[in-house]
One Martini backbone bead per residue (centre of mass of N, CA, C, O) as a GRO file, in nm:
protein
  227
    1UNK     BB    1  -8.183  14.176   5.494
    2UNK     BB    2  -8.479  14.122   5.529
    3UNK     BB    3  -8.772  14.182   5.412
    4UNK     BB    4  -9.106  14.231   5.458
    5UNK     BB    5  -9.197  13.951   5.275
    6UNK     BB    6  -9.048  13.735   5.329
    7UNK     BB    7  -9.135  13.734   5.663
    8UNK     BB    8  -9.429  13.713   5.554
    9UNK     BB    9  -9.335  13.398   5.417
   10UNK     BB   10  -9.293  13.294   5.698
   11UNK     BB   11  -9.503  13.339   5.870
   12UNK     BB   12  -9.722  13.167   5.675
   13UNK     BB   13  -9.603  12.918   5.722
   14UNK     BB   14  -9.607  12.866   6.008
   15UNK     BB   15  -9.886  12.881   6.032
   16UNK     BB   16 -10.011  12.649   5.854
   17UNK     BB   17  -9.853  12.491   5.990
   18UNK     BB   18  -9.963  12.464   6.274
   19UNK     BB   19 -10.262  12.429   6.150
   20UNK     BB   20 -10.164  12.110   6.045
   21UNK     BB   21 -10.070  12.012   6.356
   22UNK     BB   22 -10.284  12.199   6.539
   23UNK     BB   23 -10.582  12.154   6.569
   24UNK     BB   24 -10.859  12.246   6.649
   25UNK     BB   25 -10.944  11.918   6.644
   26UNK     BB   26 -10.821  11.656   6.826
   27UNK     BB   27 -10.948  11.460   6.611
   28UNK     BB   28 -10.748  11.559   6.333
   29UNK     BB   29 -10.542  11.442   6.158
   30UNK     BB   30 -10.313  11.497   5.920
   31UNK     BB   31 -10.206  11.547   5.629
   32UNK     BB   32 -10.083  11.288   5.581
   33UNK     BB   33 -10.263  11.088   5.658
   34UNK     BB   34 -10.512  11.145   5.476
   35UNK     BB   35 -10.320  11.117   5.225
   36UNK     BB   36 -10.295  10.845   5.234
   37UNK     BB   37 -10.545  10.744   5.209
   38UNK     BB   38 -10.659  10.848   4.983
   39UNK     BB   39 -10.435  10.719   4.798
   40UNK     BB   40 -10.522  10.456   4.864
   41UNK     BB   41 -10.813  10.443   4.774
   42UNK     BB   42 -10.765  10.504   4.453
   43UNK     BB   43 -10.636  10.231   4.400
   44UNK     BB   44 -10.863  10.060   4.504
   45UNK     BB   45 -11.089  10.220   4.279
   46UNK     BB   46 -10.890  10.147   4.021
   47UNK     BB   47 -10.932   9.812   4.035
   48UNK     BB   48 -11.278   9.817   4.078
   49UNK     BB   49 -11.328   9.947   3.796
   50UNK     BB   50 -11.163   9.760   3.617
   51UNK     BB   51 -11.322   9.503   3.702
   52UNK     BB   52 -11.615   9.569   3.664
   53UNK     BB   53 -11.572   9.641   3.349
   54UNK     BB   54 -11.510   9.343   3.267
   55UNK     BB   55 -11.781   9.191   3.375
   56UNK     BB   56 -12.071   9.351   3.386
   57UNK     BB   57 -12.256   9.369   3.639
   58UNK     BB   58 -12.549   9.341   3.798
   59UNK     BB   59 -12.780   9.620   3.913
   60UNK     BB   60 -12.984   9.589   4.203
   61UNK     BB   61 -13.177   9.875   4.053
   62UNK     BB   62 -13.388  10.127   4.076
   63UNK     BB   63 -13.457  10.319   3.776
   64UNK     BB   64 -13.694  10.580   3.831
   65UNK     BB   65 -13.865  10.884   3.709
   66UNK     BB   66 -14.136  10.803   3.603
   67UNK     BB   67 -14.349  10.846   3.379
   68UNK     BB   68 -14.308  10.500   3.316
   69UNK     BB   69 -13.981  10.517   3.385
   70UNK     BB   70 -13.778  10.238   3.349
   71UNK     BB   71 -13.442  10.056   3.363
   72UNK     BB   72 -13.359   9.764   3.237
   73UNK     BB   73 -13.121   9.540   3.334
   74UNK     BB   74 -12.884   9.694   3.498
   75UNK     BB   75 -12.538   9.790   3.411
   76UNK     BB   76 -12.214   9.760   3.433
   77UNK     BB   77 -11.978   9.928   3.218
   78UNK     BB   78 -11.842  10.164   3.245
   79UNK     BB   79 -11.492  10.333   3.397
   80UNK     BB   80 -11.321  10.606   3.615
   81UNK     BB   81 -11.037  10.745   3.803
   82UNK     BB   82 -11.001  11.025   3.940
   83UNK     BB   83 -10.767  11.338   4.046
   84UNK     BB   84 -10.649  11.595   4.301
   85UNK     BB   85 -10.456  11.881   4.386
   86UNK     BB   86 -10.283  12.001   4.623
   87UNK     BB   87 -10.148  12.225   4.850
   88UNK     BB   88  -9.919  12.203   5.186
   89UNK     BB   89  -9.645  12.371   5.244
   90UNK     BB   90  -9.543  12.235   4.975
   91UNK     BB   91  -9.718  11.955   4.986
   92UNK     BB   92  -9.874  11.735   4.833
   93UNK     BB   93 -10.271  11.674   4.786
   94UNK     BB   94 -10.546  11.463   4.794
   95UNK     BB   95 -10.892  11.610   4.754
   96UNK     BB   96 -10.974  11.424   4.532
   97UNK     BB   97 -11.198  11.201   4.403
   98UNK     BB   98 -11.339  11.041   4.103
   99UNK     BB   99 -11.602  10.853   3.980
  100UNK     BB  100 -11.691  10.733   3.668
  101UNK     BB  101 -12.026  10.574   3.562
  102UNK     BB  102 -12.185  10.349   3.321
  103UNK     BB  103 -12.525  10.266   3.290
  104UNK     BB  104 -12.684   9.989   3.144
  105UNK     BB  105 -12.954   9.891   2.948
  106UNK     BB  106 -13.110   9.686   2.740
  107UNK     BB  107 -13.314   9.950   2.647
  108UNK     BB  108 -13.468  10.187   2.558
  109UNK     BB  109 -13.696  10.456   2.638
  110UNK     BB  110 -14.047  10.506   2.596
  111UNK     BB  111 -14.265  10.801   2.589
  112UNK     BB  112 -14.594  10.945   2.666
  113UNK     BB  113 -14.656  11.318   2.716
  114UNK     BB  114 -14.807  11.482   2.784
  115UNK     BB  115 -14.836  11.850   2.749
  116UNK     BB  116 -14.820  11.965   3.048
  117UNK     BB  117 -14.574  11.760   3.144
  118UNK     BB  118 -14.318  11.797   2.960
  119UNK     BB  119 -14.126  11.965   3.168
  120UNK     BB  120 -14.153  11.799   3.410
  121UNK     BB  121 -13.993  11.530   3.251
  122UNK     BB  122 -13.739  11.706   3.127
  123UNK     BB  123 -13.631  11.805   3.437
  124UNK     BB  124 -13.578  11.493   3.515
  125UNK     BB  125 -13.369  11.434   3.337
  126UNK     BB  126 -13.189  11.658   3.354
  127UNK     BB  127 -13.142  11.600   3.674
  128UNK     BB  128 -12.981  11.310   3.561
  129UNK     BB  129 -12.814  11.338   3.279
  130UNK     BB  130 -13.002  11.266   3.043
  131UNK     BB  131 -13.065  11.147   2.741
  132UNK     BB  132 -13.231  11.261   2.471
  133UNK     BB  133 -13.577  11.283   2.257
  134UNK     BB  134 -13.826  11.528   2.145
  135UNK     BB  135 -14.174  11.504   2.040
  136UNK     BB  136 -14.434  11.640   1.870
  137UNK     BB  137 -14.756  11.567   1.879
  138UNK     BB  138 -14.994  11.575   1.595
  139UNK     BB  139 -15.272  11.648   1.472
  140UNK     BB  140 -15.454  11.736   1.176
  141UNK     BB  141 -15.498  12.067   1.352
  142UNK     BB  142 -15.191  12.098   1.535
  143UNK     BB  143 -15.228  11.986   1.765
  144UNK     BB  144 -15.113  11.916   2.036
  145UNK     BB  145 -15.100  11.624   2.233
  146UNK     BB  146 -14.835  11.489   2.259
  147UNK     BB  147 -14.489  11.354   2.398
  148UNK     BB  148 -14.190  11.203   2.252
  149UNK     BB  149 -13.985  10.996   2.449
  150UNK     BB  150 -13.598  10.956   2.439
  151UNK     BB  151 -13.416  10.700   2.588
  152UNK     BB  152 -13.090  10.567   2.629
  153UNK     BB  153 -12.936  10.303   2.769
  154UNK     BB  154 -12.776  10.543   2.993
  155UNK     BB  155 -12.632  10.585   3.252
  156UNK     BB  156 -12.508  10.836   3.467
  157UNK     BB  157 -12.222  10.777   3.733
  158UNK     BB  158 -12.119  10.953   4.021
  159UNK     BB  159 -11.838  10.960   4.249
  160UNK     BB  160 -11.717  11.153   4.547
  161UNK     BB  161 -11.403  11.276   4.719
  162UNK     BB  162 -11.408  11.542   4.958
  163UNK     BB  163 -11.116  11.733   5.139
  164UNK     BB  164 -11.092  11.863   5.458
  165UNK     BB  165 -10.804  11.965   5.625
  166UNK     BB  166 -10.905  12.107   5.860
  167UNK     BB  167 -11.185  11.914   5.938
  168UNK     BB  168 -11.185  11.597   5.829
  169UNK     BB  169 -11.343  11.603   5.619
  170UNK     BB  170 -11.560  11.374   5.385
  171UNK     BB  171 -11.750  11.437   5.079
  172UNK     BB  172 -11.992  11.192   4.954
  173UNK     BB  173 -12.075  11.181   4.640
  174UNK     BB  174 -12.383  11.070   4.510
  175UNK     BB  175 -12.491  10.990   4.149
  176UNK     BB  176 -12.711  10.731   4.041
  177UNK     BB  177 -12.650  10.474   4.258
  178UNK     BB  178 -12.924  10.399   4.341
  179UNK     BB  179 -13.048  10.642   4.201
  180UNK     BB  180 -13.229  10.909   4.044
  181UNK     BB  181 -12.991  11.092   4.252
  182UNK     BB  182 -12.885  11.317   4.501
  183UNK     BB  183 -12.648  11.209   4.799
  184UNK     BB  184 -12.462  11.331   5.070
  185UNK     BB  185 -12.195  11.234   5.299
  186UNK     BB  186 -12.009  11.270   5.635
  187UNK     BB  187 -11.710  11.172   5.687
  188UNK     BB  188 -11.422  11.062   5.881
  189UNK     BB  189 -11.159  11.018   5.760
  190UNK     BB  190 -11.075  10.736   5.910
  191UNK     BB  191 -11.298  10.592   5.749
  192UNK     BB  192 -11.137  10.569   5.497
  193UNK     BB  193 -11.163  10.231   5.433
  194UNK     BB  194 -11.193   9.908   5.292
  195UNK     BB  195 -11.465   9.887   5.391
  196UNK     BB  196 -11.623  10.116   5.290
  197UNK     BB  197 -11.561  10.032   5.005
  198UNK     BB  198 -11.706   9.812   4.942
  199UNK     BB  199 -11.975   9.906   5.038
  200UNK     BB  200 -11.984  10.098   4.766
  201UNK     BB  201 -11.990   9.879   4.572
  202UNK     BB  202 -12.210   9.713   4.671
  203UNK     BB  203 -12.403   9.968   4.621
  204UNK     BB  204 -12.356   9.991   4.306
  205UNK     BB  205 -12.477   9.684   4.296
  206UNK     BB  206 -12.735   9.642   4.495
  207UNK     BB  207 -12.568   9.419   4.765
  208UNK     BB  208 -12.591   9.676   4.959
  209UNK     BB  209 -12.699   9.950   5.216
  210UNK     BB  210 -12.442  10.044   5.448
  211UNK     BB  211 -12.309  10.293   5.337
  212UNK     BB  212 -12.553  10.487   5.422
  213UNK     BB  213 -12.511  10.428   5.730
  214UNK     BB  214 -12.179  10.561   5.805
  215UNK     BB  215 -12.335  10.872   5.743
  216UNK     BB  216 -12.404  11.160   5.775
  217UNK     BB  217 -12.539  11.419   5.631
  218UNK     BB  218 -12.475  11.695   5.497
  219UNK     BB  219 -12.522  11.857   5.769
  220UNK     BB  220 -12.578  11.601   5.992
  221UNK     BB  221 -12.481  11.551   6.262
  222UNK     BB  222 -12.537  11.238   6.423
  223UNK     BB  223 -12.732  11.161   6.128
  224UNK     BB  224 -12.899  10.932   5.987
  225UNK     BB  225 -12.945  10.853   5.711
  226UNK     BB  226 -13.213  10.783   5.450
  227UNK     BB  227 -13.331  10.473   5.298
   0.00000   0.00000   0.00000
């Protein structure tokens, strides 16, 4: 006979697959169509990103950190496509898409800080994930006058998508990618389909915001994020 661990590591299963044949909300994929959704996703943006690095086009965004920072020129450089994998019911499914590529200016960027305002300069680097260094000029008698920040020419810029297979929803972060900013939309699995990818291409470079407005903004159903 089962002994009690058995019996209770079958109903565990039985309640899983239950929760993921017949969910809370009648309109909820199956684990199985959204895998599948995910994984076309993922192939797709795995040759979109490849074709990208080759081309190396311009994108038609303003990246302005403020304090005169601005860069110039800025083009796709190269870019990697990962992915996550979880377990439902003993079935591999892929919960999370990760897409991360490196936008080039022509040239470094270099500004000169007052000394009250570098604190707030460095933090908003460091919240943009830009590489920096910073210097401090004094006059002939040791006082502090200015601050030189030099940024290299490289922007770090990342797309993910994580799915709650529960509640059929697709977490969309954007960061770096029309500005320096991040910003989550919340799109319903059904919508993951090659126009929104598209749209998210002509968005990294510029070519149209349709993108931002395919979602409402994470925790805000029903309403239009603001572009």
């Amino acid at each position: 006979m089962p002994n009690p661990a058995s019996l209770l590591d079958q109903l565990r299963t039985e309640y899983e697959t239950a929760r993921q044949s017949t969910p809370e909300h009648g309109d909820v994929e199956g684990f199985q169509e959204i895998d599948a959704r995910m994984r076309k996703s993922f192939r797709w943006l795995e040759k979109a990103v490849t074709y990208l690095g080759g081309i190396r086009p311009a994108i038609d965004h303003r990246f302005d950190l403020g304090h005169g920072l601005v860069f110039e020129s800025p083009r796709f450089d190269h870019g990697s496509v990962g992915q996550h994998e979880r377990r439902i019911v003993g079935f591999p499914v892929l919960d999370e898409i990760s897409v991360y590529y490196e936008i080039s200016a022509s040239k470094p960027v270099a500004l000169d800080v007052a000394p009250g305002s570098v604190a707030l300069a460095e933090k908003a680097l460091d919240d943009a994930g830009l590489q920096y260094t910073s210097r401090r000029v004094e006059d002939a008698g040791g006082v502090v006058r200015k601050c030189a920040i030099s940024v290299p020419p490289a922007i770090p810029a990342s797309v993910s998508f994580r799915v709650d297979y529960q509640t059929g929803l697709v977490l969309v972060a954007l960061v770096n990618v029309d500005r320096l900013d991040r910003v989550t939309l919340e799109f319903h699995s059904n919508a993951i389909e090659e126009p929104v990818l598209e749209d998210l291409v002509r968005l990294i470079l510029g070519r149209d915001s349709a993108f931002l407005r395919r979602a409402p903004l994470a925790g805000l159903h029903g309403r239009p994020p603001a572009v």
